[in-house]
CSV table of C-alpha atoms and ligand atoms in Angstrom, one decimal:
chain,number,residue,atom,x,y,z
A,1,MET,CA,-37.3,127.1,8.3
A,2,ARG,CA,-37.2,124.5,5.6
A,3,ARG,CA,-35.9,121.1,6.4
A,4,PRO,CA,-33.2,120.2,3.9
A,5,PHE,CA,-33.7,117.3,1.5
A,6,VAL,CA,-30.7,115.5,0.0
A,7,ALA,CA,-31.3,112.8,-2.6
A,8,GLY,CA,-28.7,110.5,-4.1
A,9,ASN,CA,-29.2,109.7,-7.8
A,10,TRP,CA,-27.3,106.5,-8.3
A,11,LYS,CA,-28.0,106.5,-12.1
A,12,MET,CA,-26.9,103.3,-13.8
A,13,HIS,CA,-24.6,102.1,-11.1
A,14,ASN,CA,-24.3,99.3,-8.6
A,15,THR,CA,-24.8,95.6,-8.5
A,16,LEU,CA,-27.2,94.2,-5.9
A,17,ALA,CA,-24.4,93.5,-3.5
A,18,GLU,CA,-22.9,97.0,-4.0
A,19,ALA,CA,-26.4,98.6,-3.6
A,20,ARG,CA,-27.0,96.7,-0.3
A,21,ALA,CA,-23.6,97.7,1.1
A,22,LEU,CA,-24.0,101.4,0.0
A,23,ALA,CA,-27.5,101.7,1.4
A,24,LYS,CA,-26.5,100.2,4.7
A,25,ALA,CA,-23.4,102.4,5.0
A,26,VAL,CA,-25.6,105.5,4.4
A,27,TRP,CA,-28.1,104.3,7.0
A,28,ASN,CA,-25.4,103.5,9.5
A,29,GLY,CA,-23.8,106.9,9.0
A,30,LEU,CA,-27.1,108.6,9.6
A,31,ARG,CA,-28.1,106.9,12.8
A,32,GLY,CA,-29.0,109.4,15.5
A,33,LYS,CA,-29.0,112.3,13.0
A,34,ASN,CA,-32.3,113.6,11.9
A,35,ARG,CA,-32.1,117.1,10.6
A,36,VAL,CA,-32.2,116.3,6.9
A,37,ASP,CA,-34.6,114.3,4.7
A,38,VAL,CA,-32.6,111.8,2.7
A,39,ALA,CA,-33.6,109.7,-0.3
A,40,LEU,CA,-31.7,107.0,-2.2
A,41,CYS,CA,-32.6,106.6,-5.9
A,42,PRO,CA,-31.0,103.4,-7.1
A,43,PRO,CA,-31.6,101.8,-10.5
A,44,PHE,CA,-34.8,99.8,-10.9
A,45,THR,CA,-33.1,96.4,-10.4
A,46,ALA,CA,-31.9,97.4,-6.9
A,47,LEU,CA,-35.1,99.0,-5.6
A,48,THR,CA,-36.2,96.1,-3.5
A,49,THR,CA,-32.7,95.4,-2.3
A,50,VAL,CA,-32.3,99.0,-1.1
A,51,ALA,CA,-35.8,99.0,0.3
A,52,GLU,CA,-34.9,96.0,2.5
A,53,ALA,CA,-31.6,97.6,3.6
A,54,ILE,CA,-33.2,100.8,4.8
A,55,LYS,CA,-36.5,99.4,6.0
A,56,GLU,CA,-35.9,100.4,9.7
A,57,SER,CA,-34.6,103.8,8.8
A,58,PRO,CA,-36.1,107.2,7.9
A,59,VAL,CA,-34.2,107.1,4.6
A,60,LYS,CA,-36.7,107.2,1.7
A,61,LEU,CA,-36.5,105.2,-1.5
A,62,GLY,CA,-36.9,106.9,-4.8
A,63,GLY,CA,-37.1,106.0,-8.5
A,64,GLN,CA,-35.0,107.8,-11.1
A,65,ASN,CA,-37.9,107.8,-13.7
A,66,CYS,CA,-41.3,106.3,-14.4
A,67,TYR,CA,-43.7,106.1,-17.3
A,68,PHE,CA,-47.0,107.8,-17.2
A,69,GLU,CA,-49.3,104.8,-18.0
A,70,PRO,CA,-50.1,102.6,-15.0
A,71,LYS,CA,-49.6,99.4,-16.9
A,72,GLY,CA,-49.7,97.9,-20.3
A,73,ALA,CA,-47.7,97.1,-23.4
A,74,PHE,CA,-44.8,99.5,-22.8
A,75,THR,CA,-41.7,97.3,-23.1
A,76,GLY,CA,-38.9,98.5,-20.9
A,77,GLU,CA,-40.9,100.9,-18.9
A,78,ILE,CA,-41.8,101.0,-15.2
A,79,SER,CA,-44.9,102.7,-14.0
A,80,ALA,CA,-45.4,105.0,-11.0
A,81,PRO,CA,-47.7,102.5,-9.2
A,82,MET,CA,-44.9,99.9,-9.7
A,83,LEU,CA,-42.4,102.2,-8.0
A,84,ALA,CA,-44.8,102.7,-5.1
A,85,ASP,CA,-45.3,99.0,-4.8
A,86,ALA,CA,-41.5,98.5,-4.7
A,87,GLY,CA,-41.4,100.8,-1.7
A,88,CYS,CA,-40.7,104.2,-3.3
A,89,ALA,CA,-41.8,107.4,-1.7
A,90,CYS,CA,-40.6,109.7,-4.5
A,91,VAL,CA,-39.4,109.8,-8.0
A,92,ILE,CA,-37.0,112.0,-10.0
A,93,ILE,CA,-38.7,113.4,-13.1
A,94,GLY,CA,-37.2,115.5,-15.9
A,95,HIS,CA,-33.5,114.8,-15.2
A,96,SER,CA,-31.4,116.4,-18.0
A,97,GLU,CA,-30.2,113.0,-19.0
A,98,ARG,CA,-33.8,111.9,-19.6
A,99,ARG,CA,-34.4,115.1,-21.6
A,100,GLN,CA,-31.1,114.9,-23.6
A,101,VAL,CA,-30.3,111.2,-24.0
A,102,PHE,CA,-33.9,109.9,-24.2
A,103,GLY,CA,-35.6,112.9,-25.8
A,104,GLU,CA,-38.2,113.5,-23.1
A,105,THR,CA,-40.4,116.5,-23.8
A,106,GLY,CA,-42.3,118.9,-21.6
A,107,GLU,CA,-45.5,117.3,-22.6
A,108,LEU,CA,-44.3,113.9,-21.6
A,109,LEU,CA,-42.9,115.2,-18.3
A,110,HIS,CA,-46.2,116.8,-17.5
A,111,LYS,CA,-47.9,113.5,-17.8
A,112,LYS,CA,-45.2,111.7,-15.7
A,113,VAL,CA,-45.5,114.2,-12.9
A,114,ARG,CA,-49.2,113.7,-12.7
A,115,ALA,CA,-48.9,109.9,-12.9
A,116,ALA,CA,-46.4,109.9,-10.1
A,117,LEU,CA,-48.5,112.1,-7.8
A,118,GLN,CA,-51.6,110.0,-8.6
A,119,ALA,CA,-49.6,106.9,-7.5
A,120,GLY,CA,-48.8,108.6,-4.2
A,121,LEU,CA,-45.2,109.4,-5.0
A,122,ASP,CA,-43.6,112.8,-4.2
A,123,VAL,CA,-41.8,114.3,-7.2
A,124,ILE,CA,-38.3,115.8,-7.5
A,125,TYR,CA,-38.6,117.8,-10.7
A,126,CYS,CA,-35.4,118.8,-12.4
A,127,VAL,CA,-34.9,122.1,-14.3
A,128,GLY,CA,-31.8,123.7,-15.7
A,129,GLU,CA,-30.0,125.2,-18.6
A,130,THR,CA,-27.2,124.0,-20.9
A,131,LEU,CA,-23.9,125.9,-21.1
A,132,GLU,CA,-24.9,127.3,-24.5
A,133,GLU,CA,-28.2,128.6,-23.0
A,134,ARG,CA,-26.4,130.1,-20.0
A,135,GLU,CA,-23.8,131.8,-22.3
A,136,ALA,CA,-26.6,133.2,-24.4
A,137,GLY,CA,-28.2,134.8,-21.3
A,138,ARG,CA,-31.2,132.4,-21.5
A,139,THR,CA,-30.9,130.7,-18.1
A,140,GLU,CA,-34.0,132.2,-16.6
A,141,ALA,CA,-36.1,131.7,-19.8
A,142,VAL,CA,-35.1,128.0,-19.9
A,143,VAL,CA,-35.8,127.4,-16.2
A,144,ALA,CA,-39.1,129.2,-16.5
A,145,ARG,CA,-40.1,127.0,-19.5
A,146,HIS,CA,-39.2,123.9,-17.6
A,147,LEU,CA,-41.3,125.0,-14.6
A,148,ASP,CA,-44.2,126.0,-16.8
A,149,GLU,CA,-44.2,122.6,-18.4
A,150,VAL,CA,-45.4,121.0,-15.3
A,151,LEU,CA,-46.6,123.6,-12.7
A,152,ALA,CA,-50.3,124.1,-12.2
A,153,GLY,CA,-52.5,124.7,-9.2
A,154,ASP,CA,-53.6,121.0,-9.2
A,155,ILE,CA,-50.2,119.9,-7.8
A,156,PRO,CA,-50.0,119.7,-4.0
A,157,PRO,CA,-46.9,121.9,-3.4
A,158,ALA,CA,-45.8,120.0,-0.4
A,159,ARG,CA,-45.3,116.9,-2.6
A,160,LEU,CA,-43.1,118.7,-5.1
A,161,THR,CA,-39.4,119.4,-4.8
A,162,ILE,CA,-37.6,121.4,-7.6
A,163,ALA,CA,-34.0,120.4,-8.4
A,164,TYR,CA,-32.1,123.2,-10.1
A,165,GLU,CA,-29.5,121.3,-12.1
A,166,PRO,CA,-27.5,123.4,-14.6
A,167,VAL,CA,-26.7,120.8,-17.3
A,168,TRP,CA,-23.1,122.1,-17.6
A,169,ALA,CA,-22.4,121.2,-13.9
A,170,ILE,CA,-23.8,117.7,-14.0
A,171,GLY,CA,-21.1,115.0,-13.9
A,172,THR,CA,-18.5,117.6,-15.1
A,173,GLY,CA,-16.8,118.5,-11.8
A,174,ARG,CA,-17.7,122.1,-12.7
A,175,THR,CA,-20.1,123.3,-10.0
A,176,ALA,CA,-22.2,126.5,-10.1
A,177,THR,CA,-20.8,128.9,-7.6
A,178,PRO,CA,-23.1,129.5,-4.6
A,179,GLU,CA,-23.9,132.9,-6.0
A,180,GLN,CA,-24.8,131.5,-9.4
A,181,ALA,CA,-27.0,128.8,-7.8
A,182,GLN,CA,-28.6,131.1,-5.4
A,183,GLU,CA,-29.5,133.6,-8.2
A,184,VAL,CA,-31.4,130.9,-10.0
A,185,HIS,CA,-33.1,129.5,-6.9
A,186,ALA,CA,-34.2,133.1,-6.0
A,187,PHE,CA,-35.7,133.3,-9.5
A,188,ILE,CA,-37.5,130.0,-9.1
A,189,ARG,CA,-39.2,130.7,-5.7
A,190,PRO,CA,-41.3,133.6,-6.8
A,191,ARG,CA,-42.5,131.6,-9.8
A,192,LEU,CA,-43.6,128.9,-7.5
A,193,ALA,CA,-45.4,131.6,-5.5
A,194,GLN,CA,-47.3,132.7,-8.6
A,195,VAL,CA,-48.8,129.2,-8.9
A,196,PHE,CA,-49.0,128.1,-5.2
A,197,GLY,CA,-49.1,131.3,-3.3
A,198,LEU,CA,-46.4,132.9,-1.1
A,199,ASP,CA,-46.7,130.7,2.0
A,200,ALA,CA,-46.6,127.4,0.0
A,201,ALA,CA,-43.7,128.6,-2.1
A,202,ALA,CA,-41.8,129.6,1.0
A,203,ALA,CA,-42.2,126.1,2.4
A,204,MET,CA,-41.1,124.3,-0.8
A,205,ARG,CA,-37.6,122.8,-1.1
A,206,ILE,CA,-35.4,123.7,-4.0
A,207,GLN,CA,-32.4,121.4,-4.3
A,208,TYR,CA,-29.3,122.3,-6.1
A,209,GLY,CA,-27.6,119.6,-8.3
A,210,GLY,CA,-24.5,119.6,-10.3
A,211,SER,CA,-21.1,118.2,-9.1
A,212,VAL,CA,-22.0,118.7,-5.4
A,213,LYS,CA,-19.1,117.3,-3.4
A,214,PRO,CA,-18.0,117.3,0.2
A,215,ASN,CA,-15.7,120.3,-0.5
A,216,ASN,CA,-18.3,122.6,-2.0
A,217,ALA,CA,-21.5,121.5,-0.3
A,218,ALA,CA,-21.2,123.8,2.7
A,219,GLY,CA,-21.0,127.0,0.5
A,220,LEU,CA,-24.0,125.9,-1.6
A,221,MET,CA,-26.1,124.7,1.4
A,222,ALA,CA,-25.5,128.0,3.2
A,223,CYS,CA,-27.4,129.9,0.5
A,224,PRO,CA,-30.8,131.1,1.7
A,225,ASP,CA,-32.9,129.5,-1.2
A,226,ILE,CA,-30.9,126.2,-1.5
A,227,ASP,CA,-32.7,123.6,0.6
A,228,GLY,CA,-30.6,120.5,-0.1
A,229,ALA,CA,-29.0,118.7,-3.0
A,230,LEU,CA,-29.6,116.2,-5.7
A,231,VAL,CA,-26.3,114.3,-5.8
A,232,GLY,CA,-25.0,112.1,-8.6
A,233,GLY,CA,-21.4,111.0,-8.6
A,234,ALA,CA,-20.7,111.8,-4.9
A,235,CYS,CA,-23.6,109.7,-3.7
A,236,LEU,CA,-21.9,106.5,-4.8
A,237,VAL,CA,-19.3,106.9,-2.0
A,238,ALA,CA,-21.1,106.7,1.4
A,239,ALA,CA,-18.6,108.9,3.2
A,240,ASP,CA,-19.0,111.7,0.5
A,241,PHE,CA,-22.7,111.5,0.5
A,242,LEU,CA,-22.8,111.6,4.3
A,243,ALA,CA,-20.5,114.6,4.3
A,244,ILE,CA,-22.9,116.4,1.9
A,245,ILE,CA,-25.9,115.5,4.2
A,246,ALA,CA,-23.9,116.9,7.2
A,247,ALA,CA,-23.3,120.1,5.3
A,248,ALA,CA,-27.0,120.4,4.7
A,249,ALA,CA,-27.7,119.7,8.4
A,250,ASP,CA,-25.2,122.4,9.5
A,251,SER,CA,-26.9,124.9,7.2
A,252,VAL,CA,-30.0,124.9,9.4
A,253,SER,CA,-28.4,124.6,12.8
B,301,LIG,C1,-27.3,114.4,-11.1
B,301,LIG,O1,-27.2,113.5,-11.9
B,301,LIG,O2,-28.4,114.7,-10.8
B,301,LIG,C2,-26.1,115.1,-10.7
B,301,LIG,C3,-26.2,116.2,-10.1
B,301,LIG,O3,-24.9,114.5,-10.9
B,301,LIG,P1,-23.5,114.9,-10.4
B,301,LIG,O4,-23.6,115.2,-8.9
B,301,LIG,O5,-22.6,113.8,-10.7
B,301,LIG,O6,-23.1,116.2,-11.1
């Protein structure tokens, strides 16, 4: 049985005061509940504030991105060791907004994944197709390419979570149906098995992301290959994020 993993991607939201309040509200709502791994991924400015707010809790801190060099003249960038130093346990790599808005390529993402692991961070690696790609029947080809960009036997599988995030479902309110999501998750797992072996792949978490909300989380989390969620908009409201975590917990009870 895989332990669900729900991560909140705060994107470019929240002042320090808002970040502190949201992190504390999540932690308060989780007290005594321990069936799901939970991570909060605030913007860089709020990392230490959130680290402080959750320091007595099992909630993990995550970054939303990092650069692959450990330090140097890279204005505006943050390195993986810096994230670790700020208290992060994990980092999101390859989010579609990084690919689309900032032009991140597979070659760059490959380096970022290695740098993150080297710095001791676990990785949430995002894959997913655009609407155009889905409608052209290329979903599996795109997801396979995204996986192939980074997967290799040198990665410790237990430190890697795959987030399947169909681009057409991110921030749009249009969620993949549980059947659509499960179909892609069931495509991903055997590809993980080709690289890591059957047992390791069976233990890996594959999150779904894309307009996960309290009212659709239970159906998604009930799917056999969906092991949690990467949540954007709904993670900015503590009650909604907690409801999604509860749906993930219920899926394994
Ligand atoms: C995301 O940004 O990873 C995401 C899934 O966003 P949303 O939940 O808002 O679609």
